[in-house]
C-alpha atoms as a printed R data frame, in Angstrom:
    type eleno elety resid chain resno       x       y       z
1   ATOM     1    CA   UNK     A     1   4.970 -17.686  -8.075
2   ATOM     2    CA   UNK     A     2   4.934 -17.001 -11.772
3   ATOM     3    CA   UNK     A     3   2.479 -14.562 -13.277
4   ATOM     4    CA   UNK     A     4   0.775 -17.368 -15.204
5   ATOM     5    CA   UNK     A     5  -0.152 -19.300 -12.054
6   ATOM     6    CA   UNK     A     6  -3.233 -18.169 -10.206
7   ATOM     7    CA   UNK     A     7  -2.839 -18.486  -6.434
8   ATOM     8    CA   UNK     A     8  -5.152 -20.823  -4.569
9   ATOM     9    CA   UNK     A     9  -7.783 -19.251  -2.289
10  ATOM    10    CA   UNK     A    10  -5.894 -20.622   0.740
11  ATOM    11    CA   UNK     A    11  -2.749 -18.867  -0.431
12  ATOM    12    CA   UNK     A    12  -4.610 -15.580  -0.803
13  ATOM    13    CA   UNK     A    13  -6.090 -16.053   2.680
14  ATOM    14    CA   UNK     A    14  -2.543 -16.481   3.998
15  ATOM    15    CA   UNK     A    15  -1.358 -13.343   2.203
16  ATOM    16    CA   UNK     A    16  -4.316 -11.415   3.653
17  ATOM    17    CA   UNK     A    17  -3.554 -12.676   7.163
18  ATOM    18    CA   UNK     A    18   0.147 -11.817   6.878
19  ATOM    19    CA   UNK     A    19  -0.680  -8.399   5.443
20  ATOM    20    CA   UNK     A    20  -3.033  -7.733   8.372
21  ATOM    21    CA   UNK     A    21  -0.377  -8.828  10.891
22  ATOM    22    CA   UNK     A    22   2.248  -6.661   9.240
23  ATOM    23    CA   UNK     A    23  -0.145  -3.705   9.309
24  ATOM    24    CA   UNK     A    24  -0.776  -4.301  13.033
25  ATOM    25    CA   UNK     A    25   2.962  -4.358  13.680
26  ATOM    26    CA   UNK     A    26   3.541  -1.200  11.639
27  ATOM    27    CA   UNK     A    27   0.710   0.570  13.470
28  ATOM    28    CA   UNK     A    28   2.298  -0.363  16.803
29  ATOM    29    CA   UNK     A    29   5.594   1.096  15.582
30  ATOM    30    CA   UNK     A    30   3.881   4.318  14.557
31  ATOM    31    CA   UNK     A    31   2.091   4.581  17.897
32  ATOM    32    CA   UNK     A    32   5.421   4.226  19.727
33  ATOM    33    CA   UNK     A    33   6.795   7.127  17.657
34  ATOM    34    CA   UNK     A    34   9.068   4.935  15.537
35  ATOM    35    CA   UNK     A    35   9.316   5.263  11.793
36  ATOM    36    CA   UNK     A    36   7.987   2.381   9.720
37  ATOM    37    CA   UNK     A    37  10.789   0.971   7.585
38  ATOM    38    CA   UNK     A    38  10.699   1.221   3.808
39  ATOM    39    CA   UNK     A    39  10.924  -2.564   3.645
40  ATOM    40    CA   UNK     A    40   7.773  -2.916   5.747
41  ATOM    41    CA   UNK     A    41   5.921  -0.365   3.624
42  ATOM    42    CA   UNK     A    42   6.941  -2.126   0.397
43  ATOM    43    CA   UNK     A    43   5.862  -5.487   1.838
44  ATOM    44    CA   UNK     A    44   2.466  -4.056   2.808
45  ATOM    45    CA   UNK     A    45   2.055  -2.540  -0.643
46  ATOM    46    CA   UNK     A    46   3.035  -5.834  -2.308
47  ATOM    47    CA   UNK     A    47   0.459  -7.721  -0.227
48  ATOM    48    CA   UNK     A    48  -2.289  -5.221  -0.992
49  ATOM    49    CA   UNK     A    49  -1.494  -5.224  -4.707
50  ATOM    50    CA   UNK     A    50  -1.460  -9.021  -4.898
51  ATOM    51    CA   UNK     A    51  -4.788  -9.287  -3.089
52  ATOM    52    CA   UNK     A    52  -6.327  -6.585  -5.261
53  ATOM    53    CA   UNK     A    53  -5.008  -8.186  -8.439
54  ATOM    54    CA   UNK     A    54  -6.865 -11.392  -7.567
55  ATOM    55    CA   UNK     A    55 -10.022  -9.665  -6.299
56  ATOM    56    CA   UNK     A    56  -9.451 -10.903  -2.747
57  ATOM    57    CA   UNK     A    57 -10.607  -8.825   0.256
58  ATOM    58    CA   UNK     A    58  -7.887  -6.468   1.481
59  ATOM    59    CA   UNK     A    59  -7.424  -5.848   5.222
60  ATOM    60    CA   UNK     A    60  -8.785  -2.359   5.879
61  ATOM    61    CA   UNK     A    61  -5.983  -1.497   8.317
62  ATOM    62    CA   UNK     A    62  -3.396  -2.153   5.599
63  ATOM    63    CA   UNK     A    63  -5.159   0.277   3.230
64  ATOM    64    CA   UNK     A    64  -5.573   2.923   5.911
65  ATOM    65    CA   UNK     A    65  -1.993   2.585   7.095
66  ATOM    66    CA   UNK     A    66  -0.492   2.860   3.616
67  ATOM    67    CA   UNK     A    67  -2.580   5.952   2.903
68  ATOM    68    CA   UNK     A    68  -1.425   7.516   6.184
69  ATOM    69    CA   UNK     A    69   2.239   6.716   5.548
70  ATOM    70    CA   UNK     A    70   2.023   8.021   2.003
71  ATOM    71    CA   UNK     A    71   0.390  11.225   3.201
72  ATOM    72    CA   UNK     A    72   3.040  11.777   5.854
73  ATOM    73    CA   UNK     A    73   5.954  11.067   3.533
74  ATOM    74    CA   UNK     A    74   4.447  13.131   0.744
75  ATOM    75    CA   UNK     A    75   3.926  16.058   3.132
76  ATOM    76    CA   UNK     A    76   7.513  15.749   4.425
77  ATOM    77    CA   UNK     A    77   8.878  15.772   0.882
78  ATOM    78    CA   UNK     A    78   6.774  18.785  -0.078
79  ATOM    79    CA   UNK     A    79   7.764  20.648   3.068
80  ATOM    80    CA   UNK     A    80  11.438  19.881   2.464
81  ATOM    81    CA   UNK     A    81  11.156  21.198  -1.084
82  ATOM    82    CA   UNK     A    82   9.156  24.200   0.191
83  ATOM    83    CA   UNK     A    83   6.761  23.701  -2.707
84  ATOM    84    CA   UNK     A    84   2.991  23.550  -2.659
85  ATOM    85    CA   UNK     A    85   1.676  19.992  -2.447
86  ATOM    86    CA   UNK     A    86   0.772  18.718  -5.943
87  ATOM    87    CA   UNK     A    87  -1.840  16.052  -6.613
88  ATOM    88    CA   UNK     A    88  -0.959  12.541  -5.436
89  ATOM    89    CA   UNK     A    89   2.322  11.514  -7.039
90  ATOM    90    CA   UNK     A    90   2.051  14.300  -9.628
91  ATOM    91    CA   UNK     A    91  -0.602  12.344 -11.516
92  ATOM    92    CA   UNK     A    92  -3.811  13.723 -12.893
93  ATOM    93    CA   UNK     A    93  -6.415  14.401 -10.191
94  ATOM    94    CA   UNK     A    94  -8.493  11.355  -9.376
95  ATOM    95    CA   UNK     A    95 -12.212  11.401  -9.907
96  ATOM    96    CA   UNK     A    96 -13.780   9.597  -6.951
97  ATOM    97    CA   UNK     A    97 -16.683   8.303  -9.024
98  ATOM    98    CA   UNK     A    98 -14.351   6.446 -11.383
99  ATOM    99    CA   UNK     A    99 -12.494   4.192  -8.977
100 ATOM   100    CA   UNK     A   100 -13.481   1.811  -6.187
101 ATOM   101    CA   UNK     A   101 -11.846   2.036  -2.742
102 ATOM   102    CA   UNK     A   102  -9.041  -0.390  -3.576
103 ATOM   103    CA   UNK     A   103  -8.325   1.172  -6.964
104 ATOM   104    CA   UNK     A   104  -8.114   4.736  -5.657
105 ATOM   105    CA   UNK     A   105  -4.818   4.024  -3.972
106 ATOM   106    CA   UNK     A   106  -3.170   1.592  -6.390
107 ATOM   107    CA   UNK     A   107  -0.991   4.273  -7.954
108 ATOM   108    CA   UNK     A   108   0.176   5.303  -4.497
109 ATOM   109    CA   UNK     A   109   1.006   1.716  -3.538
110 ATOM   110    CA   UNK     A   110   2.871   1.187  -6.773
111 ATOM   111    CA   UNK     A   111   5.103   4.141  -5.839
112 ATOM   112    CA   UNK     A   112   5.966   2.398  -2.542
113 ATOM   113    CA   UNK     A   113   6.594  -0.867  -4.332
114 ATOM   114    CA   UNK     A   114   8.935   0.656  -6.922
115 ATOM   115    CA   UNK     A   115  11.310   2.206  -4.369
116 ATOM   116    CA   UNK     A   116  14.484   0.294  -3.809
117 ATOM   117    CA   UNK     A   117  13.939  -2.143  -6.664
118 ATOM   118    CA   UNK     A   118  16.119  -2.312  -9.753
């Protein structure tokens, strides 16, 4: 879909449903002690970003799961580097009063989305 076309509400409903299903599947993988693939994480982030961009409700599990995965991967990277954990993604500290729940994590999701893309 081109950037100039606005998706229909039914299309956004479908994206929300697929994002919720993918989050359920990823949660099941995590609970069975399997790592969630980068492809799955990028797909979740893409779904969340698309829904947020069009002011459509985002499945809460998808938000929670992406935050958890980001936290785990960020902690692993910091531990591997043996450095203290900097602010999220090295960006300026967020001020909770400035951003709504969906906006607080957009920078984090964009970091997932950018991995593996040219």
